[in-house]
Structures are given as C-alpha cells and as structure tokens.
Amino acid sequence: MNKTDIVNNCLLFLGLKNINNLGQNSEIAKIISTQYDNCLRELMDEQPYDFGYRIVSLARIPDSIDVRQYDIRFKYAYYLPQNCMFLKYVSTEGALQRYCPENDEDEYRYDRFRQVNDGKGRIIVLSNVPQAYALYYEKQEDVNVYPIDFANAFSMLLAVKIAQKATDQVEKLNASIQMFNYYRDIALAKSLNRQYEYKTGPKVPNFLKDR
C-alpha cells in the first residue's frame, strides 16, 4: 500500500476516477495535494493513537542566542526535530516516559511550550524545562506502518474533504462522514486495546481459560 492507494480508495468510494500519482495535473489531484498532510495531522491529533509517535530529547539552541527575543515567558529554546509532523507535548523525560495514549486526557502533567520561527527558516520550541524531551508524531513516508482501520479512516477523511470541495452530491458527503466515523472509532478502539494488552498481557479466550 502507498499514498496513491489511500487516495484512490477514497476516490473509488466517491465514484471518481483514479489518479496515477499525487503530482498528477488534475483538479482532484490538486485538492488532494493541499489536503493530504492536513488530514493526516487532523486525524492523528484528534485521537491518542499508539503508533507513529516518538519521545526524544531536544537539542538546545546555543546559549549565545537570547531566548527572550522570541517570548519573555520562556527560558529555554530547542530545535524541533526535522522529521516532526506535529509536536504534541514537551516535558521532562520521566513525565513523557509515563505517557500512555489511553490516559491522554492527563495533559496537566505536561509543560507549556510554544513553537516559533527563528527568522532563519527553522522552527524552534520554547519551554521552561531545562532538559526538555518531546513527544511528537513523525512524518511517515511508508503508509504501511498504519493499521488498516486507521488507513481506511484516513482515506474516508480525504473523501470528506474532496466531497466538500469537488462534488455537489450531499449523499456522498454524508456517506463519507459516516464511514469516516465508523473506521475512526474502530481504529481508536483497537489502538487503546493494544495499549491495554501491552500493560496487562494479551486476553485469553474464555474457552482456553480452563485448559
């Protein structure tokens, strides 16, 4: 599976013609090129999935640079990892090591941060944590890392965006929304279940418990 497969899955659902690649010169391809990354960020940021994120220490910018020029509320500045799709949390190593997607609502334990452009074309992260770690979702060129239900949800979210912009068929738009919600809920449930089994061990079917 590749990016084009995900796109063509949504086009098939909408009854539209397939594309050969994302750089194709067509109205649909142009819409997709502007929506693909945004839809992926929207989907992964909306729910706490258990894949695609990394926890790493951040590299401090040189001490010779005055951090207060960016924001007087912060003491430290760090370089954003180049493979970062979007940054979710910045905190201490210990706090992020306790991160679990199924307890994602416990955001109070993470520290405030801000992302700014350093004026030289690079994004830096401002924080008050002296040795900061980041939890971020990384850019994925290989879509095979996505569980199938997540890939289907992503495809249907693209279908929603395309139906909003490229067609006037209300039925197709509503159907896309319904299918997106269906696959998203399945993908999230399976993600949370994997996290639960990681902590407690795999579930044993009832018919095997007495053996």
PDB file of C-alpha atoms in Angstrom:
ATOM      1  CA  MET A   1       0.000   0.000   0.000  1.00  0.00           C
ATOM      2  CA  ASN A   2       1.193   3.525  -0.754  1.00  0.00           C
ATOM      3  CA  LYS A   3      -0.157   7.079  -0.616  1.00  0.00           C
ATOM      4  CA  THR A   4      -1.795   6.747  -4.022  1.00  0.00           C
ATOM      5  CA  ASP A   5      -3.665   3.656  -2.847  1.00  0.00           C
ATOM      6  CA  ILE A   6      -5.108   5.567   0.103  1.00  0.00           C
ATOM      7  CA  VAL A   7      -6.197   8.374  -2.212  1.00  0.00           C
ATOM      8  CA  ASN A   8      -7.698   6.064  -4.818  1.00  0.00           C
ATOM      9  CA  ASN A   9      -9.640   4.249  -2.121  1.00  0.00           C
ATOM     10  CA  CYS A  10     -11.460   7.462  -1.293  1.00  0.00           C
ATOM     11  CA  LEU A  11     -11.927   8.331  -4.977  1.00  0.00           C
ATOM     12  CA  LEU A  12     -13.458   4.908  -5.601  1.00  0.00           C
ATOM     13  CA  PHE A  13     -15.860   5.481  -2.720  1.00  0.00           C
ATOM     14  CA  LEU A  14     -16.881   8.822  -4.248  1.00  0.00           C
ATOM     15  CA  GLY A  15     -17.291   7.302  -7.709  1.00  0.00           C
ATOM     16  CA  LEU A  16     -14.449   9.401  -9.132  1.00  0.00           C
ATOM     17  CA  LYS A  17     -11.648   8.425 -11.499  1.00  0.00           C
ATOM     18  CA  ASN A  18      -8.401   7.121 -10.001  1.00  0.00           C
ATOM     19  CA  ILE A  19      -5.175   9.095 -10.183  1.00  0.00           C
ATOM     20  CA  ASN A  20      -1.760   7.706 -11.085  1.00  0.00           C
ATOM     21  CA  ASN A  21       0.208   9.770  -8.558  1.00  0.00           C
ATOM     22  CA  LEU A  22      -0.223  12.697  -6.182  1.00  0.00           C
ATOM     23  CA  GLY A  23       1.607  15.035  -8.541  1.00  0.00           C
ATOM     24  CA  GLN A  24      -0.839  14.470 -11.370  1.00  0.00           C
ATOM     25  CA  ASN A  25      -2.117  17.625 -13.114  1.00  0.00           C
ATOM     26  CA  SER A  26      -5.836  17.395 -12.399  1.00  0.00           C
ATOM     27  CA  GLU A  27      -8.370  19.225 -10.255  1.00  0.00           C
ATOM     28  CA  ILE A  28      -8.765  16.287  -7.879  1.00  0.00           C
ATOM     29  CA  ALA A  29      -5.005  15.787  -7.526  1.00  0.00           C
ATOM     30  CA  LYS A  30      -4.576  19.481  -6.705  1.00  0.00           C
ATOM     31  CA  ILE A  31      -7.220  19.287  -3.991  1.00  0.00           C
ATOM     32  CA  ILE A  32      -5.605  16.176  -2.548  1.00  0.00           C
ATOM     33  CA  SER A  33      -2.141  17.732  -2.573  1.00  0.00           C
ATOM     34  CA  THR A  34      -3.417  20.543  -0.335  1.00  0.00           C
ATOM     35  CA  GLN A  35      -5.455  18.263   1.944  1.00  0.00           C
ATOM     36  CA  TYR A  36      -3.333  15.119   2.368  1.00  0.00           C
ATOM     37  CA  ASP A  37      -0.928  16.264   5.089  1.00  0.00           C
ATOM     38  CA  ASN A  38      -3.572  18.399   6.799  1.00  0.00           C
ATOM     39  CA  CYS A  39      -5.981  15.458   7.017  1.00  0.00           C
ATOM     40  CA  LEU A  40      -3.258  13.235   8.436  1.00  0.00           C
ATOM     41  CA  ARG A  41      -2.385  15.788  11.109  1.00  0.00           C
ATOM     42  CA  GLU A  42      -6.046  16.317  11.919  1.00  0.00           C
ATOM     43  CA  LEU A  43      -6.703  12.607  12.326  1.00  0.00           C
ATOM     44  CA  MET A  44      -3.619  11.814  14.399  1.00  0.00           C
ATOM     45  CA  ASP A  45      -4.002  14.861  16.626  1.00  0.00           C
ATOM     46  CA  GLU A  46      -7.689  14.226  17.269  1.00  0.00           C
ATOM     47  CA  GLN A  47      -7.258  10.860  18.982  1.00  0.00           C
ATOM     48  CA  PRO A  48      -4.441   9.222  21.021  1.00  0.00           C
ATOM     49  CA  TYR A  49      -3.244   6.504  18.644  1.00  0.00           C
ATOM     50  CA  ASP A  50      -0.482   4.187  19.798  1.00  0.00           C
ATOM     51  CA  PHE A  51       1.758   4.385  16.735  1.00  0.00           C
ATOM     52  CA  GLY A  52       3.675   6.994  14.811  1.00  0.00           C
ATOM     53  CA  TYR A  53       4.928   8.977  17.795  1.00  0.00           C
ATOM     54  CA  ARG A  54       8.418   9.293  19.223  1.00  0.00           C
ATOM     55  CA  ILE A  55       9.817  10.512  22.542  1.00  0.00           C
ATOM     56  CA  VAL A  56      13.248  12.123  22.217  1.00  0.00           C
ATOM     57  CA  SER A  57      15.463  14.632  23.987  1.00  0.00           C
ATOM     58  CA  LEU A  58      15.523  18.040  22.326  1.00  0.00           C
ATOM     59  CA  ALA A  59      18.721  19.777  21.255  1.00  0.00           C
ATOM     60  CA  ARG A  60      19.202  23.178  22.894  1.00  0.00           C
ATOM     61  CA  ILE A  61      19.964  26.166  20.732  1.00  0.00           C
ATOM     62  CA  PRO A  62      23.305  27.883  21.504  1.00  0.00           C
ATOM     63  CA  ASP A  63      23.398  29.792  24.794  1.00  0.00           C
ATOM     64  CA  SER A  64      24.633  32.830  22.882  1.00  0.00           C
ATOM     65  CA  ILE A  65      21.121  33.281  21.464  1.00  0.00           C
ATOM     66  CA  ASP A  66      18.776  35.270  23.707  1.00  0.00           C
ATOM     67  CA  VAL A  67      15.591  33.216  24.088  1.00  0.00           C
ATOM     68  CA  ARG A  68      13.667  36.224  25.403  1.00  0.00           C
ATOM     69  CA  GLN A  69      13.709  37.796  21.968  1.00  0.00           C
ATOM     70  CA  TYR A  70      11.102  35.210  20.970  1.00  0.00           C
ATOM     71  CA  ASP A  71       8.955  35.241  24.111  1.00  0.00           C
ATOM     72  CA  ILE A  72       9.830  36.617  27.541  1.00  0.00           C
ATOM     73  CA  ARG A  73       7.759  33.889  29.253  1.00  0.00           C
ATOM     74  CA  PHE A  74      10.268  31.150  28.363  1.00  0.00           C
ATOM     75  CA  LYS A  75      13.828  30.455  29.489  1.00  0.00           C
ATOM     76  CA  TYR A  76      14.973  27.774  27.048  1.00  0.00           C
ATOM     77  CA  ALA A  77      14.778  27.110  23.326  1.00  0.00           C
ATOM     78  CA  TYR A  78      15.245  23.873  21.420  1.00  0.00           C
ATOM     79  CA  TYR A  79      15.422  22.765  17.816  1.00  0.00           C
ATOM     80  CA  LEU A  80      12.345  20.970  16.513  1.00  0.00           C
ATOM     81  CA  PRO A  81      13.238  17.518  15.114  1.00  0.00           C
ATOM     82  CA  GLN A  82      13.317  17.639  11.324  1.00  0.00           C
ATOM     83  CA  ASN A  83      11.071  14.595  10.944  1.00  0.00           C
ATOM     84  CA  CYS A  84       8.371  16.092  13.188  1.00  0.00           C
ATOM     85  CA  MET A  85       4.891  16.200  11.660  1.00  0.00           C
ATOM     86  CA  PHE A  86       3.450  17.910  14.715  1.00  0.00           C
ATOM     87  CA  LEU A  87       4.581  18.377  18.283  1.00  0.00           C
ATOM     88  CA  LYS A  88       2.209  17.124  20.984  1.00  0.00           C
ATOM     89  CA  TYR A  89       3.939  17.512  24.351  1.00  0.00           C
ATOM     90  CA  VAL A  90       7.136  18.929  25.855  1.00  0.00           C
ATOM     91  CA  SER A  91       8.155  17.938  29.362  1.00  0.00           C
ATOM     92  CA  THR A  92      10.749  16.058  31.407  1.00  0.00           C
ATOM     93  CA  GLU A  93      11.953  12.614  30.425  1.00  0.00           C
ATOM     94  CA  GLY A  94      10.154  10.990  33.349  1.00  0.00           C
ATOM     95  CA  ALA A  95       6.796  12.576  32.578  1.00  0.00           C
ATOM     96  CA  LEU A  96       6.850  11.529  28.936  1.00  0.00           C
ATOM     97  CA  GLN A  97       8.000   8.004  29.732  1.00  0.00           C
ATOM     98  CA  ARG A  98       4.723   7.603  31.623  1.00  0.00           C
ATOM     99  CA  TYR A  99       2.749   8.671  28.558  1.00  0.00           C
ATOM    100  CA  CYS A 100       0.024   6.264  27.502  1.00  0.00           C
ATOM    101  CA  PRO A 101      -2.485   7.103  24.762  1.00  0.00           C
ATOM    102  CA  GLU A 102      -5.401   5.686  26.743  1.00  0.00           C
ATOM    103  CA  ASN A 103      -4.670   8.219  29.523  1.00  0.00           C
ATOM    104  CA  ASP A 104      -4.126  11.067  27.110  1.00  0.00           C
ATOM    105  CA  GLU A 105      -6.575  13.292  28.967  1.00  0.00           C
ATOM    106  CA  ASP A 106      -3.991  13.748  31.741  1.00  0.00           C
ATOM    107  CA  GLU A 107      -2.490  16.732  29.949  1.00  0.00           C
ATOM    108  CA  TYR A 108      -1.910  18.590  33.202  1.00  0.00           C
ATOM    109  CA  ARG A 109       1.340  16.706  33.739  1.00  0.00           C
ATOM    110  CA  TYR A 110       2.943  18.187  30.624  1.00  0.00           C
ATOM    111  CA  ASP A 111       4.545  21.605  30.389  1.00  0.00           C
ATOM    112  CA  ARG A 112       3.625  24.638  28.361  1.00  0.00           C
ATOM    113  CA  PHE A 113       5.591  25.272  25.201  1.00  0.00           C
ATOM    114  CA  ARG A 114       5.474  27.414  22.090  1.00  0.00           C
ATOM    115  CA  GLN A 115       6.789  26.957  18.562  1.00  0.00           C
ATOM    116  CA  VAL A 116       8.230  29.953  16.706  1.00  0.00           C
ATOM    117  CA  ASN A 117      10.257  30.614  13.580  1.00  0.00           C
ATOM    118  CA  ASP A 118      13.825  31.616  14.405  1.00  0.00           C
ATOM    119  CA  GLY A 119      13.926  34.028  11.469  1.00  0.00           C
ATOM    120  CA  LYS A 120      16.221  31.732   9.508  1.00  0.00           C
ATOM    121  CA  GLY A 121      13.562  29.334   8.268  1.00  0.00           C
ATOM    122  CA  ARG A 122      13.726  26.887  11.144  1.00  0.00           C
ATOM    123  CA  ILE A 123      11.125  26.181  13.831  1.00  0.00           C
ATOM    124  CA  ILE A 124      12.299  26.229  17.429  1.00  0.00           C
ATOM    125  CA  VAL A 125      10.498  25.136  20.580  1.00  0.00           C
ATOM    126  CA  LEU A 126      10.305  27.431  23.609  1.00  0.00           C
ATOM    127  CA  SER A 127       9.954  25.872  27.047  1.00  0.00           C
ATOM    128  CA  ASN A 128      10.753  26.352  30.717  1.00  0.00           C
ATOM    129  CA  VAL A 129      12.071  22.805  31.080  1.00  0.00           C
ATOM    130  CA  PRO A 130      15.909  22.903  31.330  1.00  0.00           C
ATOM    131  CA  GLN A 131      16.460  19.475  29.749  1.00  0.00           C
ATOM    132  CA  ALA A 132      13.332  19.053  27.689  1.00  0.00           C
ATOM    133  CA  TYR A 133      12.006  15.976  25.969  1.00  0.00           C
ATOM    134  CA  ALA A 134       9.390  15.996  23.234  1.00  0.00           C
ATOM    135  CA  LEU A 135       6.608  13.663  22.263  1.00  0.00           C
ATOM    136  CA  TYR A 136       5.834  14.173  18.604  1.00  0.00           C
ATOM    137  CA  TYR A 137       4.299  12.385  15.661  1.00  0.00           C
ATOM    138  CA  GLU A 138       6.821  11.838  12.913  1.00  0.00           C
ATOM    139  CA  LYS A 139       6.365  12.198   9.188  1.00  0.00           C
ATOM    140  CA  GLN A 140       5.603   8.831   7.629  1.00  0.00           C
ATOM    141  CA  GLU A 141       6.642   8.188   4.047  1.00  0.00           C
ATOM    142  CA  ASP A 142       5.757   4.490   4.313  1.00  0.00           C
ATOM    143  CA  VAL A 143       1.995   4.271   4.860  1.00  0.00           C
ATOM    144  CA  ASN A 144       2.305   0.551   5.598  1.00  0.00           C
ATOM    145  CA  VAL A 145       3.016   1.482   9.209  1.00  0.00           C
ATOM    146  CA  TYR A 146      -0.648   2.487   9.526  1.00  0.00           C
ATOM    147  CA  PRO A 147      -3.040  -0.159  10.872  1.00  0.00           C
ATOM    148  CA  ILE A 148      -5.637  -0.967   8.213  1.00  0.00           C
ATOM    149  CA  ASP A 149      -8.537   0.659  10.079  1.00  0.00           C
ATOM    150  CA  PHE A 150      -6.541   3.857  10.535  1.00  0.00           C
ATOM    151  CA  ALA A 151      -5.676   3.853   6.819  1.00  0.00           C
ATOM    152  CA  ASN A 152      -9.374   3.439   5.996  1.00  0.00           C
ATOM    153  CA  ALA A 153     -10.321   6.282   8.351  1.00  0.00           C
ATOM    154  CA  PHE A 154      -7.658   8.484   6.750  1.00  0.00           C
ATOM    155  CA  SER A 155      -8.984   7.620   3.300  1.00  0.00           C
ATOM    156  CA  MET A 156     -12.547   8.476   4.319  1.00  0.00           C
ATOM    157  CA  LEU A 157     -11.458  11.786   5.848  1.00  0.00           C
ATOM    158  CA  LEU A 158      -9.887  12.633   2.496  1.00  0.00           C
ATOM    159  CA  ALA A 159     -13.175  11.638   0.878  1.00  0.00           C
ATOM    160  CA  VAL A 160     -15.000  14.089   3.137  1.00  0.00           C
ATOM    161  CA  LYS A 161     -12.690  16.940   2.118  1.00  0.00           C
ATOM    162  CA  ILE A 162     -12.938  16.082  -1.577  1.00  0.00           C
ATOM    163  CA  ALA A 163     -16.711  15.761  -1.426  1.00  0.00           C
ATOM    164  CA  GLN A 164     -16.897  19.182   0.191  1.00  0.00           C
ATOM    165  CA  LYS A 165     -14.782  20.830  -2.495  1.00  0.00           C
ATOM    166  CA  ALA A 166     -15.111  18.822  -5.702  1.00  0.00           C
ATOM    167  CA  THR A 167     -18.664  17.485  -5.802  1.00  0.00           C
ATOM    168  CA  ASP A 168     -22.148  18.744  -5.062  1.00  0.00           C
ATOM    169  CA  GLN A 169     -23.510  15.375  -4.004  1.00  0.00           C
ATOM    170  CA  VAL A 170     -24.788  15.705  -0.477  1.00  0.00           C
ATOM    171  CA  GLU A 171     -25.402  11.961  -0.261  1.00  0.00           C
ATOM    172  CA  LYS A 172     -21.739  11.199  -0.964  1.00  0.00           C
ATOM    173  CA  LEU A 173     -20.611  13.744   1.614  1.00  0.00           C
ATOM    174  CA  ASN A 174     -22.879  12.307   4.297  1.00  0.00           C
ATOM    175  CA  ALA A 175     -21.830   8.750   3.443  1.00  0.00           C
ATOM    176  CA  SER A 176     -18.154   9.759   3.658  1.00  0.00           C
ATOM    177  CA  ILE A 177     -18.686  11.286   7.080  1.00  0.00           C
ATOM    178  CA  GLN A 178     -20.445   8.165   8.323  1.00  0.00           C
ATOM    179  CA  MET A 179     -17.720   5.853   7.037  1.00  0.00           C
ATOM    180  CA  PHE A 180     -15.004   8.085   8.458  1.00  0.00           C
ATOM    181  CA  ASN A 181     -16.597   7.992  11.914  1.00  0.00           C
ATOM    182  CA  TYR A 182     -17.021   4.217  11.643  1.00  0.00           C
ATOM    183  CA  TYR A 183     -13.379   3.476  10.765  1.00  0.00           C
ATOM    184  CA  ARG A 184     -12.004   6.086  13.162  1.00  0.00           C
ATOM    185  CA  ASP A 185     -13.867   4.585  16.101  1.00  0.00           C
ATOM    186  CA  ILE A 186     -12.606   1.091  15.222  1.00  0.00           C
ATOM    187  CA  ALA A 187      -9.027   2.316  14.802  1.00  0.00           C
ATOM    188  CA  LEU A 188      -9.096   4.102  18.153  1.00  0.00           C
ATOM    189  CA  ALA A 189     -10.656   1.135  19.967  1.00  0.00           C
ATOM    190  CA  LYS A 190      -8.004  -1.225  18.623  1.00  0.00           C
ATOM    191  CA  SER A 191      -5.255   1.239  19.489  1.00  0.00           C
ATOM    192  CA  LEU A 192      -6.431   1.511  23.086  1.00  0.00           C
ATOM    193  CA  ASN A 193      -6.810  -2.258  23.314  1.00  0.00           C
ATOM    194  CA  ARG A 194      -3.212  -2.748  22.179  1.00  0.00           C
ATOM    195  CA  GLN A 195      -2.087  -0.355  24.912  1.00  0.00           C
ATOM    196  CA  TYR A 196      -4.129  -2.232  27.490  1.00  0.00           C
ATOM    197  CA  GLU A 197      -2.702  -5.590  26.443  1.00  0.00           C
ATOM    198  CA  TYR A 198       0.803  -4.151  26.497  1.00  0.00           C
ATOM    199  CA  LYS A 199       0.350  -3.412  30.207  1.00  0.00           C
ATOM    200  CA  THR A 200      -1.696  -6.449  31.258  1.00  0.00           C
ATOM    201  CA  GLY A 201      -0.803  -9.121  28.722  1.00  0.00           C
ATOM    202  CA  PRO A 202      -2.959 -10.465  25.884  1.00  0.00           C
ATOM    203  CA  LYS A 203      -6.526 -11.501  26.581  1.00  0.00           C
ATOM    204  CA  VAL A 204      -7.112 -15.234  26.851  1.00  0.00           C
ATOM    205  CA  PRO A 205     -10.283 -16.516  25.148  1.00  0.00           C
ATOM    206  CA  ASN A 206     -12.811 -17.926  27.608  1.00  0.00           C
ATOM    207  CA  PHE A 207     -12.690 -21.399  26.075  1.00  0.00           C
ATOM    208  CA  LEU A 208      -8.951 -21.604  26.818  1.00  0.00           C
ATOM    209  CA  LYS A 209      -9.008 -20.332  30.398  1.00  0.00           C
ATOM    210  CA  ASP A 210      -9.751 -23.758  31.941  1.00  0.00           C
ATOM    211  CA  ARG A 211      -7.142 -25.670  29.951  1.00  0.00           C
TER     212      ARG A 211
END
